[in-house]
């Protein structure tokens, strides 16, 4: 099956966060690929990945990065695909704010949809929602997922 979502991260240390996107995409029936693409240490790989993403069949890219967090914005500058940025609170981060602001404050013309700090799960859900606009099976899977969220709250209310 051809991957619909590309999940990329700046380093292996981001994997524990970015796996949350992979897990929810799997639950929702969305195919994905997962790899490391560093904007600073492998810039040519980043350019190649971004420029070839659409022709490979990807529909959305989820890019996670900590610290200076240039990966999501640089990838967005090189592709017409939607890019969802996941700011990651890394060991060299300023409590995560550097990552949040770096991804959030993109210049006009280069949008990056930004989720919460370490919010890869929501990035996965958002990617599925984008795909679900044109894929009824994914749309149905999302409706079931959201119904499950509602049921959890209703069950919690009954427990009180």
PDB file of C-alpha atoms in Angstrom:
ATOM      1  CA  UNK A   1       0.000   0.000   0.000  1.00  0.00           C
ATOM      2  CA  UNK A   2       1.292   3.451  -0.889  1.00  0.00           C
ATOM      3  CA  UNK A   3       1.828   5.722   2.096  1.00  0.00           C
ATOM      4  CA  UNK A   4      -0.621   8.617   2.294  1.00  0.00           C
ATOM      5  CA  UNK A   5       1.132  10.420   5.144  1.00  0.00           C
ATOM      6  CA  UNK A   6       4.828  11.020   5.580  1.00  0.00           C
ATOM      7  CA  UNK A   7       5.909  11.267   9.222  1.00  0.00           C
ATOM      8  CA  UNK A   8       9.354  12.805   9.495  1.00  0.00           C
ATOM      9  CA  UNK A   9      11.437  13.948  12.422  1.00  0.00           C
ATOM     10  CA  UNK A  10      14.740  15.674  12.945  1.00  0.00           C
ATOM     11  CA  UNK A  11      16.361  12.882  14.962  1.00  0.00           C
ATOM     12  CA  UNK A  12      15.742   9.456  16.473  1.00  0.00           C
ATOM     13  CA  UNK A  13      15.244  11.077  19.878  1.00  0.00           C
ATOM     14  CA  UNK A  14      11.930  12.456  18.529  1.00  0.00           C
ATOM     15  CA  UNK A  15      10.580   8.963  17.815  1.00  0.00           C
ATOM     16  CA  UNK A  16       8.785   8.439  21.126  1.00  0.00           C
ATOM     17  CA  UNK A  17       6.666  11.540  20.392  1.00  0.00           C
ATOM     18  CA  UNK A  18       6.215  11.001  16.645  1.00  0.00           C
ATOM     19  CA  UNK A  19       5.112   7.384  17.161  1.00  0.00           C
ATOM     20  CA  UNK A  20       1.887   8.842  18.570  1.00  0.00           C
ATOM     21  CA  UNK A  21       1.019  10.077  15.069  1.00  0.00           C
ATOM     22  CA  UNK A  22       1.810   6.678  13.595  1.00  0.00           C
ATOM     23  CA  UNK A  23      -0.337   4.880  16.172  1.00  0.00           C
ATOM     24  CA  UNK A  24      -3.430   7.005  15.577  1.00  0.00           C
ATOM     25  CA  UNK A  25      -3.016   6.844  11.789  1.00  0.00           C
ATOM     26  CA  UNK A  26      -2.839   3.058  12.013  1.00  0.00           C
ATOM     27  CA  UNK A  27      -5.977   3.039  14.193  1.00  0.00           C
ATOM     28  CA  UNK A  28      -7.782   5.188  11.611  1.00  0.00           C
ATOM     29  CA  UNK A  29      -6.673   3.055   8.658  1.00  0.00           C
ATOM     30  CA  UNK A  30      -4.369   5.643   7.099  1.00  0.00           C
ATOM     31  CA  UNK A  31      -1.173   4.356   5.503  1.00  0.00           C
ATOM     32  CA  UNK A  32       2.049   6.144   6.444  1.00  0.00           C
ATOM     33  CA  UNK A  33       5.813   6.064   6.267  1.00  0.00           C
ATOM     34  CA  UNK A  34       8.113   7.076   9.110  1.00  0.00           C
ATOM     35  CA  UNK A  35      11.691   8.305   8.748  1.00  0.00           C
ATOM     36  CA  UNK A  36      14.348  10.724   9.959  1.00  0.00           C
ATOM     37  CA  UNK A  37      15.026  13.846   7.889  1.00  0.00           C
ATOM     38  CA  UNK A  38      17.203  16.445   9.571  1.00  0.00           C
ATOM     39  CA  UNK A  39      17.005  19.994   8.229  1.00  0.00           C
ATOM     40  CA  UNK A  40      20.437  20.790   9.660  1.00  0.00           C
ATOM     41  CA  UNK A  41      22.395  17.540   9.395  1.00  0.00           C
ATOM     42  CA  UNK A  42      20.921  16.142   6.150  1.00  0.00           C
ATOM     43  CA  UNK A  43      19.653  19.188   4.234  1.00  0.00           C
ATOM     44  CA  UNK A  44      19.955  17.532   0.814  1.00  0.00           C
ATOM     45  CA  UNK A  45      17.894  14.578   2.054  1.00  0.00           C
ATOM     46  CA  UNK A  46      15.278  17.051   3.328  1.00  0.00           C
ATOM     47  CA  UNK A  47      15.068  18.804  -0.046  1.00  0.00           C
ATOM     48  CA  UNK A  48      14.829  15.489  -1.889  1.00  0.00           C
ATOM     49  CA  UNK A  49      12.143  14.182   0.478  1.00  0.00           C
ATOM     50  CA  UNK A  50      10.008  17.320   0.198  1.00  0.00           C
ATOM     51  CA  UNK A  51      10.342  17.619  -3.565  1.00  0.00           C
ATOM     52  CA  UNK A  52       9.486  13.941  -4.191  1.00  0.00           C
ATOM     53  CA  UNK A  53       6.727  13.573  -1.588  1.00  0.00           C
ATOM     54  CA  UNK A  54       3.796  14.343  -3.871  1.00  0.00           C
ATOM     55  CA  UNK A  55       5.023  12.179  -6.736  1.00  0.00           C
ATOM     56  CA  UNK A  56       5.433   9.268  -4.263  1.00  0.00           C
ATOM     57  CA  UNK A  57       1.725   9.537  -3.467  1.00  0.00           C
ATOM     58  CA  UNK A  58       1.899  11.297  -0.121  1.00  0.00           C
ATOM     59  CA  UNK A  59      -1.050  13.578   0.632  1.00  0.00           C
ATOM     60  CA  UNK A  60       0.118  15.129   3.923  1.00  0.00           C
ATOM     61  CA  UNK A  61       3.449  15.487   5.722  1.00  0.00           C
ATOM     62  CA  UNK A  62       3.754  15.527   9.496  1.00  0.00           C
ATOM     63  CA  UNK A  63       7.103  16.998  10.518  1.00  0.00           C
ATOM     64  CA  UNK A  64       8.301  16.974  14.109  1.00  0.00           C
ATOM     65  CA  UNK A  65      11.284  18.916  15.375  1.00  0.00           C
ATOM     66  CA  UNK A  66      12.736  20.289  18.577  1.00  0.00           C
ATOM     67  CA  UNK A  67      15.043  23.180  19.357  1.00  0.00           C
ATOM     68  CA  UNK A  68      15.355  25.513  16.360  1.00  0.00           C
ATOM     69  CA  UNK A  69      12.742  23.294  14.657  1.00  0.00           C
ATOM     70  CA  UNK A  70      13.318  24.333  11.055  1.00  0.00           C
ATOM     71  CA  UNK A  71      12.210  21.028   9.506  1.00  0.00           C
ATOM     72  CA  UNK A  72       8.447  21.698   9.145  1.00  0.00           C
ATOM     73  CA  UNK A  73       8.868  25.153   7.648  1.00  0.00           C
ATOM     74  CA  UNK A  74      11.651  24.183   5.283  1.00  0.00           C
ATOM     75  CA  UNK A  75       9.675  21.191   4.043  1.00  0.00           C
ATOM     76  CA  UNK A  76       6.583  23.395   3.597  1.00  0.00           C
ATOM     77  CA  UNK A  77       8.660  25.784   1.488  1.00  0.00           C
ATOM     78  CA  UNK A  78       9.551  22.940  -0.884  1.00  0.00           C
ATOM     79  CA  UNK A  79       6.182  21.226  -1.424  1.00  0.00           C
ATOM     80  CA  UNK A  80       2.568  22.051  -2.178  1.00  0.00           C
ATOM     81  CA  UNK A  81       1.351  19.329   0.187  1.00  0.00           C
ATOM     82  CA  UNK A  82      -0.125  20.305   3.556  1.00  0.00           C
ATOM     83  CA  UNK A  83       2.518  20.192   6.286  1.00  0.00           C
ATOM     84  CA  UNK A  84       1.601  19.697   9.930  1.00  0.00           C
ATOM     85  CA  UNK A  85       4.307  20.761  12.360  1.00  0.00           C
ATOM     86  CA  UNK A  86       4.838  19.081  15.719  1.00  0.00           C
ATOM     87  CA  UNK A  87       6.991  21.143  18.083  1.00  0.00           C
ATOM     88  CA  UNK A  88       8.966  18.809  20.337  1.00  0.00           C
ATOM     89  CA  UNK A  89      10.324  19.614  23.769  1.00  0.00           C
ATOM     90  CA  UNK A  90      13.852  18.345  23.270  1.00  0.00           C
ATOM     91  CA  UNK A  91      16.868  18.219  25.547  1.00  0.00           C
ATOM     92  CA  UNK A  92      18.335  21.373  23.992  1.00  0.00           C
ATOM     93  CA  UNK A  93      15.041  23.256  24.007  1.00  0.00           C
ATOM     94  CA  UNK A  94      14.011  26.359  25.919  1.00  0.00           C
ATOM     95  CA  UNK A  95      11.127  24.540  27.631  1.00  0.00           C
ATOM     96  CA  UNK A  96       9.749  23.847  24.142  1.00  0.00           C
ATOM     97  CA  UNK A  97       8.917  27.478  23.383  1.00  0.00           C
ATOM     98  CA  UNK A  98      11.673  27.784  20.789  1.00  0.00           C
ATOM     99  CA  UNK A  99      10.182  24.862  18.858  1.00  0.00           C
ATOM    100  CA  UNK A 100       6.601  26.141  19.163  1.00  0.00           C
ATOM    101  CA  UNK A 101       7.462  29.633  17.946  1.00  0.00           C
ATOM    102  CA  UNK A 102       9.773  28.438  15.178  1.00  0.00           C
ATOM    103  CA  UNK A 103       7.023  26.290  13.667  1.00  0.00           C
ATOM    104  CA  UNK A 104       4.113  28.602  14.437  1.00  0.00           C
ATOM    105  CA  UNK A 105       5.542  31.892  13.149  1.00  0.00           C
ATOM    106  CA  UNK A 106       5.872  31.085   9.455  1.00  0.00           C
ATOM    107  CA  UNK A 107       6.028  33.882   6.879  1.00  0.00           C
ATOM    108  CA  UNK A 108       3.046  34.548   4.625  1.00  0.00           C
ATOM    109  CA  UNK A 109       2.866  32.083   1.753  1.00  0.00           C
ATOM    110  CA  UNK A 110       4.503  29.199   3.623  1.00  0.00           C
ATOM    111  CA  UNK A 111       1.844  27.825   5.979  1.00  0.00           C
ATOM    112  CA  UNK A 112       2.494  25.084   8.512  1.00  0.00           C
ATOM    113  CA  UNK A 113      -0.457  23.807  10.527  1.00  0.00           C
ATOM    114  CA  UNK A 114       0.952  23.632  14.042  1.00  0.00           C
ATOM    115  CA  UNK A 115      -0.275  21.399  16.846  1.00  0.00           C
ATOM    116  CA  UNK A 116       0.536  21.573  20.550  1.00  0.00           C
ATOM    117  CA  UNK A 117       3.956  20.875  22.027  1.00  0.00           C
ATOM    118  CA  UNK A 118       4.549  17.121  21.723  1.00  0.00           C
ATOM    119  CA  UNK A 119       1.102  16.902  20.060  1.00  0.00           C
ATOM    120  CA  UNK A 120       1.871  14.251  17.460  1.00  0.00           C
ATOM    121  CA  UNK A 121      -1.377  12.381  18.152  1.00  0.00           C
ATOM    122  CA  UNK A 122      -3.397  15.447  17.116  1.00  0.00           C
ATOM    123  CA  UNK A 123      -1.153  15.831  14.065  1.00  0.00           C
ATOM    124  CA  UNK A 124      -2.084  12.301  13.041  1.00  0.00           C
ATOM    125  CA  UNK A 125      -5.777  13.001  13.555  1.00  0.00           C
ATOM    126  CA  UNK A 126      -5.540  16.236  11.550  1.00  0.00           C
ATOM    127  CA  UNK A 127      -3.745  14.424   8.710  1.00  0.00           C
ATOM    128  CA  UNK A 128      -6.521  11.807   8.689  1.00  0.00           C
ATOM    129  CA  UNK A 129      -9.151  14.562   8.617  1.00  0.00           C
ATOM    130  CA  UNK A 130      -7.472  16.150   5.585  1.00  0.00           C
ATOM    131  CA  UNK A 131      -7.428  12.791   3.789  1.00  0.00           C
ATOM    132  CA  UNK A 132     -10.930  11.978   5.034  1.00  0.00           C
ATOM    133  CA  UNK A 133     -12.315  14.951   3.097  1.00  0.00           C
ATOM    134  CA  UNK A 134     -11.860  12.886  -0.087  1.00  0.00           C
ATOM    135  CA  UNK A 135     -11.797   9.315   1.242  1.00  0.00           C
ATOM    136  CA  UNK A 136     -15.133   8.180   2.675  1.00  0.00           C
ATOM    137  CA  UNK A 137     -13.660   5.151   4.470  1.00  0.00           C
ATOM    138  CA  UNK A 138     -11.205   7.334   6.380  1.00  0.00           C
ATOM    139  CA  UNK A 139     -14.037   9.800   7.036  1.00  0.00           C
ATOM    140  CA  UNK A 140     -16.148   6.972   8.477  1.00  0.00           C
ATOM    141  CA  UNK A 141     -13.225   5.773  10.610  1.00  0.00           C
ATOM    142  CA  UNK A 142     -12.831   9.298  11.988  1.00  0.00           C
ATOM    143  CA  UNK A 143     -16.537   9.501  12.809  1.00  0.00           C
ATOM    144  CA  UNK A 144     -16.253   6.238  14.774  1.00  0.00           C
ATOM    145  CA  UNK A 145     -13.123   7.510  16.531  1.00  0.00           C
ATOM    146  CA  UNK A 146     -14.860  10.725  17.583  1.00  0.00           C
ATOM    147  CA  UNK A 147     -17.924   8.776  18.706  1.00  0.00           C
ATOM    148  CA  UNK A 148     -15.552   6.759  20.902  1.00  0.00           C
ATOM    149  CA  UNK A 149     -14.234   9.971  22.456  1.00  0.00           C
ATOM    150  CA  UNK A 150     -17.791  11.056  23.184  1.00  0.00           C
ATOM    151  CA  UNK A 151     -18.594   7.685  24.765  1.00  0.00           C
ATOM    152  CA  UNK A 152     -15.557   7.919  27.076  1.00  0.00           C
ATOM    153  CA  UNK A 153     -16.785  11.269  28.388  1.00  0.00           C
ATOM    154  CA  UNK A 154     -20.332   9.979  28.793  1.00  0.00           C
ATOM    155  CA  UNK A 155     -19.030   6.929  30.690  1.00  0.00           C
ATOM    156  CA  UNK A 156     -16.977   9.204  32.936  1.00  0.00           C
ATOM    157  CA  UNK A 157     -20.086  11.290  33.674  1.00  0.00           C
ATOM    158  CA  UNK A 158     -22.000   8.139  34.666  1.00  0.00           C
ATOM    159  CA  UNK A 159     -19.149   7.076  36.977  1.00  0.00           C
ATOM    160  CA  UNK A 160     -19.402  10.370  38.850  1.00  0.00           C
TER     161      UNK A 160
END
